[in-house]
Short mmCIF file of C-alpha atoms and ligand atoms in Angstrom, two decimals:
data_model
loop_
_atom_site.label_atom_id
_atom_site.label_comp_id
_atom_site.label_asym_id
_atom_site.label_seq_id
_atom_site.Cartn_x
_atom_site.Cartn_y
_atom_site.Cartn_z
CA UNK A 8 -31.40 -45.27 12.09
CA UNK A 9 -29.91 -45.31 15.64
CA UNK A 10 -26.93 -43.75 17.27
CA UNK A 11 -24.52 -45.45 19.42
CA UNK A 12 -24.68 -42.89 22.07
CA UNK A 13 -27.99 -40.81 21.63
CA UNK A 14 -28.24 -37.65 23.54
CA UNK A 15 -30.21 -38.02 26.73
CA UNK A 16 -32.05 -34.85 26.04
CA UNK A 17 -33.27 -34.67 22.48
CA UNK A 18 -33.65 -30.94 22.36
CA UNK A 19 -29.97 -30.26 23.21
CA UNK A 20 -30.05 -27.43 20.73
CA UNK A 21 -32.67 -25.50 22.74
CA UNK A 22 -30.54 -25.37 25.86
CA UNK A 23 -30.24 -21.89 27.40
CA UNK A 24 -26.94 -20.27 26.59
CA UNK A 25 -24.51 -19.87 29.52
CA UNK A 26 -24.10 -16.29 30.66
CA UNK A 27 -20.38 -16.39 30.40
CA UNK A 28 -20.79 -17.35 26.74
CA UNK A 29 -23.31 -14.64 26.12
CA UNK A 30 -20.80 -12.11 27.47
CA UNK A 31 -18.06 -13.40 25.23
CA UNK A 32 -20.26 -13.23 22.24
CA UNK A 33 -21.16 -9.65 23.11
CA UNK A 34 -17.53 -8.72 23.58
CA UNK A 35 -16.65 -10.24 20.21
CA UNK A 36 -19.48 -8.38 18.43
CA UNK A 37 -18.56 -4.98 19.96
CA UNK A 38 -14.87 -5.47 19.29
CA UNK A 39 -15.63 -6.45 15.66
CA UNK A 40 -17.59 -3.21 15.24
CA UNK A 41 -14.87 -1.15 16.89
CA UNK A 42 -12.15 -2.77 14.51
CA UNK A 43 -14.42 -2.18 11.50
CA UNK A 44 -14.91 1.40 12.38
CA UNK A 45 -11.22 1.90 12.90
CA UNK A 46 -10.54 1.24 9.35
CA UNK A 47 -12.32 4.37 7.93
CA UNK A 48 -11.30 6.38 11.17
CA UNK A 49 -7.57 5.62 10.54
CA UNK A 50 -7.67 6.35 6.86
CA UNK A 51 -8.80 9.82 7.77
CA UNK A 52 -7.00 10.46 10.96
CA UNK A 53 -3.93 8.26 10.68
CA UNK A 54 -2.64 9.97 7.68
CA UNK A 55 -0.75 6.77 6.63
CA UNK A 56 -3.22 5.13 4.16
CA UNK A 57 -3.69 7.32 1.10
CA UNK A 58 -6.69 7.61 -0.99
CA UNK A 59 -5.77 5.95 -4.16
CA UNK A 60 -7.24 5.39 -7.50
CA UNK A 61 -6.46 2.14 -9.46
CA UNK A 62 -6.51 1.68 -13.17
CA UNK A 63 -5.85 -1.28 -15.38
CA UNK A 64 -2.53 -1.16 -17.21
CA UNK A 65 0.07 -3.59 -18.51
CA UNK A 66 3.81 -3.56 -17.72
CA UNK A 67 4.56 -2.61 -21.42
CA UNK A 68 2.17 0.30 -21.43
CA UNK A 69 3.30 1.43 -17.95
CA UNK A 70 7.06 1.22 -18.74
CA UNK A 71 6.51 3.61 -21.72
CA UNK A 72 5.12 6.25 -19.32
CA UNK A 73 7.88 5.88 -16.88
CA UNK A 74 10.42 5.99 -19.78
CA UNK A 75 8.89 8.99 -21.13
CA UNK A 76 9.23 10.85 -17.78
CA UNK A 77 12.91 9.81 -17.59
CA UNK A 78 13.57 10.85 -21.10
CA UNK A 79 11.92 14.43 -20.58
CA UNK A 80 12.69 15.32 -17.00
CA UNK A 81 15.91 13.75 -15.89
CA UNK A 82 18.18 16.39 -14.20
CA UNK A 83 21.19 14.07 -13.04
CA UNK A 84 21.86 10.58 -11.85
CA UNK A 85 22.03 9.17 -8.35
CA UNK A 86 23.91 5.90 -7.97
CA UNK A 87 23.39 5.20 -11.68
CA UNK A 88 19.69 5.82 -11.45
CA UNK A 89 18.14 8.91 -13.33
CA UNK A 90 16.73 11.61 -10.97
CA UNK A 91 13.51 12.81 -12.49
CA UNK A 92 12.27 16.29 -11.71
CA UNK A 93 8.68 16.52 -13.21
CA UNK A 94 6.81 19.79 -13.75
CA UNK A 95 4.63 20.83 -10.63
CA UNK A 96 1.23 19.42 -10.81
CA UNK A 97 2.04 16.78 -13.41
CA UNK A 98 1.67 13.04 -13.50
CA UNK A 99 4.82 11.32 -12.03
CA UNK A 100 5.69 7.72 -12.67
CA UNK A 101 7.69 5.26 -10.62
CA UNK A 102 7.95 1.53 -11.07
CA UNK A 103 8.64 -1.44 -8.91
CA UNK A 104 10.51 -4.41 -10.15
CA UNK A 105 12.96 -7.15 -9.07
CA UNK A 106 14.72 -5.54 -7.09
CA UNK A 107 14.31 -1.74 -7.24
CA UNK A 108 12.09 1.36 -7.27
CA UNK A 109 12.88 3.40 -10.32
CA UNK A 110 13.58 6.13 -11.18
CA UNK A 111 14.55 8.59 -8.37
CA UNK A 112 12.14 11.42 -8.04
CA UNK A 113 12.75 14.97 -7.12
CA UNK A 114 9.59 16.82 -6.00
CA UNK A 115 9.05 20.45 -4.78
CA UNK A 116 7.87 21.00 -1.24
CA UNK A 117 4.41 22.29 -0.80
CA UNK A 118 3.40 21.40 -4.62
CA UNK A 119 0.93 18.65 -5.60
CA UNK A 120 1.70 15.85 -8.03
CA UNK A 121 -0.23 12.72 -9.30
CA UNK A 122 1.97 9.97 -8.29
CA UNK A 123 1.70 6.74 -10.16
CA UNK A 124 2.98 3.30 -9.06
CA UNK A 125 2.99 0.01 -10.80
CA UNK A 126 4.84 -3.31 -10.73
CA UNK A 127 6.69 -4.79 -13.69
CA UNK A 128 6.57 -8.21 -12.40
CA UNK A 129 4.80 -9.25 -9.21
CA UNK A 130 3.59 -7.86 -5.85
CA UNK A 131 5.72 -5.28 -4.02
CA UNK A 132 4.97 -2.96 -1.20
CA UNK A 133 5.95 0.71 -1.56
CA UNK A 134 6.81 2.09 1.79
CA UNK A 135 7.94 5.64 2.09
CA UNK A 136 10.25 6.26 5.10
CA UNK A 137 10.41 8.04 7.50
CA UNK A 138 6.97 9.30 6.63
CA UNK A 139 5.61 5.75 6.73
CA UNK A 140 3.21 5.88 3.74
CA UNK A 141 2.45 2.33 2.51
CA UNK A 142 0.86 1.30 -0.85
CA UNK A 143 0.45 -2.16 -2.25
CA UNK A 144 1.83 -2.26 -5.78
CA UNK A 145 0.72 -4.91 -8.12
CA UNK A 146 1.31 -5.93 -11.64
CA UNK A 147 -1.46 -4.81 -14.05
CA UNK A 148 -2.70 -1.88 -11.92
CA UNK A 149 -1.60 1.80 -12.17
CA UNK A 150 -2.10 3.14 -8.53
CA UNK A 151 -2.52 6.99 -8.53
CA UNK A 152 -2.38 9.20 -5.50
CA UNK A 153 -2.34 12.94 -5.26
CA UNK A 154 0.56 13.70 -3.06
CA UNK A 155 1.80 17.06 -1.61
CA UNK A 156 5.19 16.75 0.09
CA UNK A 157 5.19 18.96 3.13
CA UNK A 158 8.79 18.64 4.34
CA UNK A 159 12.18 19.11 2.55
CA UNK A 160 14.38 16.05 2.81
CA UNK A 161 15.63 12.68 1.46
CA UNK A 162 12.87 10.07 1.62
CA UNK A 163 13.79 6.31 1.27
CA UNK A 164 11.47 3.79 -0.31
CA UNK A 165 11.79 0.24 0.89
CA UNK A 166 9.81 -2.80 -0.20
CA UNK A 167 7.65 -4.13 2.45
CA UNK A 168 5.98 -7.18 0.63
CA UNK A 169 8.47 -10.16 0.48
CA UNK A 170 9.43 -10.50 -3.13
CA UNK A 171 12.31 -13.02 -3.29
CA UNK A 172 15.92 -13.21 -2.66
CA UNK A 173 16.59 -9.30 -3.32
CA UNK A 174 13.69 -8.14 -1.19
CA UNK A 175 15.95 -6.47 1.34
CA UNK A 176 17.79 -4.56 -1.27
CA UNK A 177 14.74 -3.16 -3.05
CA UNK A 178 15.28 0.48 -2.48
CA UNK A 179 14.30 3.83 -3.91
CA UNK A 180 14.43 7.49 -3.23
CA UNK A 181 12.49 10.65 -3.35
CA UNK A 182 14.13 13.96 -2.88
CA UNK A 183 11.84 16.91 -1.54
CA UNK A 184 13.46 20.28 -2.36
CA UNK A 185 12.63 23.96 -2.01
CU1 LIG B 201 9.76 -6.06 -3.70
CU2 LIG B 201 10.03 -7.06 -1.53
#
Protein backbone atom coordinates (compact mmCIF):
# COMPACT_ATOMS: atom_id res chain seq x y z
CA UNK A 1 0.00 0.00 0.00
CA UNK A 2 1.33 3.44 -0.88
CA UNK A 3 0.47 6.92 0.24
CA UNK A 4 -0.09 9.78 -2.19
CA UNK A 5 2.28 11.99 -0.19
CA UNK A 6 4.51 9.83 2.04
CA UNK A 7 6.49 11.70 4.71
CA UNK A 8 10.07 12.32 3.65
CA UNK A 9 11.31 11.20 7.05
CA UNK A 10 9.79 7.86 8.02
CA UNK A 11 10.56 8.33 11.72
CA UNK A 12 8.56 11.52 12.09
CA UNK A 13 7.25 10.34 15.47
CA UNK A 14 10.74 10.28 16.86
CA UNK A 15 11.39 13.98 16.20
CA UNK A 16 12.64 15.84 19.28
CA UNK A 17 9.89 17.93 20.86
CA UNK A 18 10.25 21.69 20.46
CA UNK A 19 11.35 23.43 23.63
CA UNK A 20 8.36 25.81 23.52
CA UNK A 21 6.03 22.83 23.32
CA UNK A 22 7.70 21.17 26.31
CA UNK A 23 7.30 24.37 28.30
CA UNK A 24 3.58 24.50 27.46
CA UNK A 25 3.12 20.85 28.43
CA UNK A 26 4.86 21.53 31.75
CA UNK A 27 2.66 24.58 32.40
CA UNK A 28 -0.50 22.58 31.65
CA UNK A 29 0.54 19.73 33.96
CA UNK A 30 1.46 22.09 36.83
CA UNK A 31 -1.76 24.12 36.39
CA UNK A 32 -3.80 20.91 36.31
CA UNK A 33 -2.24 19.81 39.61
CA UNK A 34 -2.95 23.24 41.16
CA UNK A 35 -6.61 23.17 40.08
CA UNK A 36 -7.01 19.63 41.37
CA UNK A 37 -5.55 20.58 44.76
CA UNK A 38 -7.78 23.68 44.88
CA UNK A 39 -10.87 21.43 45.14
CA UNK A 40 -10.05 19.91 48.55
CA UNK A 41 -8.40 23.16 49.66
CA UNK A 42 -11.50 25.23 48.89
CA UNK A 43 -13.76 22.63 50.46
CA UNK A 44 -11.92 23.17 53.76
CA UNK A 45 -11.05 26.88 53.62
CA UNK A 46 -13.63 28.35 51.23
CA UNK A 47 -16.51 27.41 53.57
CA UNK A 48 -18.99 27.43 50.67
CA UNK A 49 -19.15 23.76 49.76
CA UNK A 50 -20.61 21.80 52.63
CA UNK A 51 -19.70 18.25 53.47
CA UNK A 52 -22.85 16.39 52.58
CA UNK A 53 -24.15 12.86 52.79
CA UNK A 54 -26.41 11.46 50.09
CA UNK A 55 -29.04 8.78 50.57
CA UNK A 56 -31.41 7.21 48.07
CA UNK A 57 -35.01 8.23 48.44
CA UNK A 58 -38.12 8.72 46.32
CA UNK A 59 -40.28 11.84 46.00
CA UNK A 60 -43.13 10.00 47.79
CA UNK A 61 -41.03 8.90 50.76
CA UNK A 62 -39.33 12.28 51.05
CA UNK A 63 -42.62 14.19 50.78
CA UNK A 64 -43.96 12.26 53.80
CA UNK A 65 -40.99 13.39 55.90
CA UNK A 66 -41.37 17.02 54.81
CA UNK A 67 -45.10 16.89 55.51
CA UNK A 68 -44.51 15.34 58.96
CA UNK A 69 -42.23 18.28 59.83
CA UNK A 70 -44.84 20.74 58.59
CA UNK A 71 -47.64 19.02 60.53
CA UNK A 72 -45.66 18.89 63.78
CA UNK A 73 -43.69 22.11 63.89
CA UNK A 74 -45.44 24.84 61.90
CA UNK A 75 -45.55 28.04 63.98
CA UNK A 76 -47.11 30.50 61.47
CA UNK A 77 -47.33 31.16 57.76
CA UNK A 78 -45.26 33.46 55.58
CA UNK A 79 -46.83 34.45 52.24
CA UNK A 80 -48.96 31.33 52.36
CA UNK A 81 -46.05 29.01 53.13
CA UNK A 82 -45.80 27.24 56.49
CA UNK A 83 -42.92 28.39 58.71
CA UNK A 84 -41.48 25.30 60.37
CA UNK A 85 -39.54 25.65 63.62
CA UNK A 86 -38.05 22.22 64.32
CA UNK A 87 -36.50 21.18 67.65
CA UNK A 88 -32.81 22.03 68.08
CA UNK A 89 -30.56 19.22 66.89
CA UNK A 90 -33.30 17.49 64.92
CA UNK A 91 -33.64 16.45 61.30
CA UNK A 92 -35.05 19.33 59.23
CA UNK A 93 -36.62 18.77 55.81
CA UNK A 94 -36.93 21.12 52.86
CA UNK A 95 -37.89 20.23 49.31
CA UNK A 96 -37.37 21.77 45.91
CA UNK A 97 -39.98 21.53 43.17
CA UNK A 98 -41.26 23.50 40.19
CA UNK A 99 -40.96 26.30 41.30
CA UNK A 100 -40.41 26.78 45.00
CA UNK A 101 -38.40 25.77 48.04
CA UNK A 102 -40.81 24.51 50.67
CA UNK A 103 -41.47 25.06 53.54
CA UNK A 104 -39.90 28.13 55.17
CA UNK A 105 -37.63 27.19 58.08
CA UNK A 106 -36.94 28.97 61.33
CA UNK A 107 -33.70 27.92 63.03
CA UNK A 108 -32.00 29.04 66.21
CA UNK A 109 -28.65 30.78 65.95
CA UNK A 110 -25.69 28.77 67.26
CA UNK A 111 -27.63 25.48 67.23
CA UNK A 112 -26.96 22.54 64.94
CA UNK A 113 -29.49 20.80 62.73
CA UNK A 114 -29.43 17.98 60.20
CA UNK A 115 -30.70 19.73 57.09
CA UNK A 116 -32.19 17.47 54.40
CA UNK A 117 -32.75 18.58 50.80
CA UNK A 118 -34.32 16.71 47.90
CA UNK A 119 -36.12 17.47 44.68
CA UNK A 120 -39.64 16.35 43.83
CA UNK A 121 -39.14 16.58 40.07
CA UNK A 122 -35.79 17.39 38.52
CA UNK A 123 -32.48 19.06 39.13
CA UNK A 124 -32.44 22.28 41.14
CA UNK A 125 -29.64 24.26 42.75
CA UNK A 126 -30.13 25.27 46.38
CA UNK A 127 -28.28 28.53 46.88
CA UNK A 128 -28.46 30.24 50.28
CA UNK A 129 -27.93 34.00 50.11
CA UNK A 130 -26.12 36.07 51.23
CA UNK A 131 -24.09 33.25 52.83
CA UNK A 132 -23.53 31.78 49.34
CA UNK A 133 -23.84 28.12 50.28
CA UNK A 134 -24.60 25.97 47.24
CA UNK A 135 -25.95 22.44 47.02
CA UNK A 136 -27.05 20.40 44.01
CA UNK A 137 -30.52 19.01 44.64
CA UNK A 138 -31.57 15.98 42.63
CA UNK A 139 -34.67 13.81 42.52
CA UNK A 140 -34.09 10.44 44.15
CA UNK A 141 -31.42 11.67 46.55
CA UNK A 142 -31.73 12.97 50.08
CA UNK A 143 -28.79 15.35 50.63
CA UNK A 144 -27.99 15.78 54.32
CA UNK A 145 -25.78 18.45 55.87
CA UNK A 146 -25.10 19.36 59.46
CA UNK A 147 -25.59 23.11 59.66
CA UNK A 148 -25.05 25.58 62.49
CA UNK A 149 -26.39 29.04 61.59
CA UNK A 150 -23.97 31.59 63.05
CA UNK A 151 -25.81 34.85 62.37
CA UNK A 152 -29.33 36.03 63.06
CA UNK A 153 -31.22 37.18 59.98
CA UNK A 154 -33.43 36.36 57.06
CA UNK A 155 -31.76 34.23 54.41
CA UNK A 156 -33.06 33.83 50.88
CA UNK A 157 -32.80 30.67 48.86
CA UNK A 158 -32.66 30.96 45.10
CA UNK A 159 -32.41 28.24 42.48
CA UNK A 160 -29.14 28.32 40.57
CA UNK A 161 -29.74 25.43 38.17
CA UNK A 162 -31.93 26.37 35.22
CA UNK A 163 -35.17 24.44 35.63
CA UNK A 164 -37.64 25.95 33.21
CA UNK A 165 -39.93 28.91 32.81
CA UNK A 166 -40.33 29.60 36.54
CA UNK A 167 -36.65 29.15 37.44
CA UNK A 168 -36.13 32.81 38.36
CA UNK A 169 -39.15 32.72 40.70
CA UNK A 170 -38.03 29.59 42.56
CA UNK A 171 -37.43 31.16 45.95
CA UNK A 172 -37.31 30.02 49.56
CA UNK A 173 -36.45 31.37 52.96
CA UNK A 174 -34.74 30.50 56.24
CA UNK A 175 -35.16 32.67 59.33
CA UNK A 176 -32.34 32.50 61.86
CA UNK A 177 -33.51 33.74 65.25
CA UNK A 178 -32.18 34.16 68.80
CU1 LIG B 1 -35.20 25.18 40.21
CU2 LIG B 1 -34.03 26.59 38.71
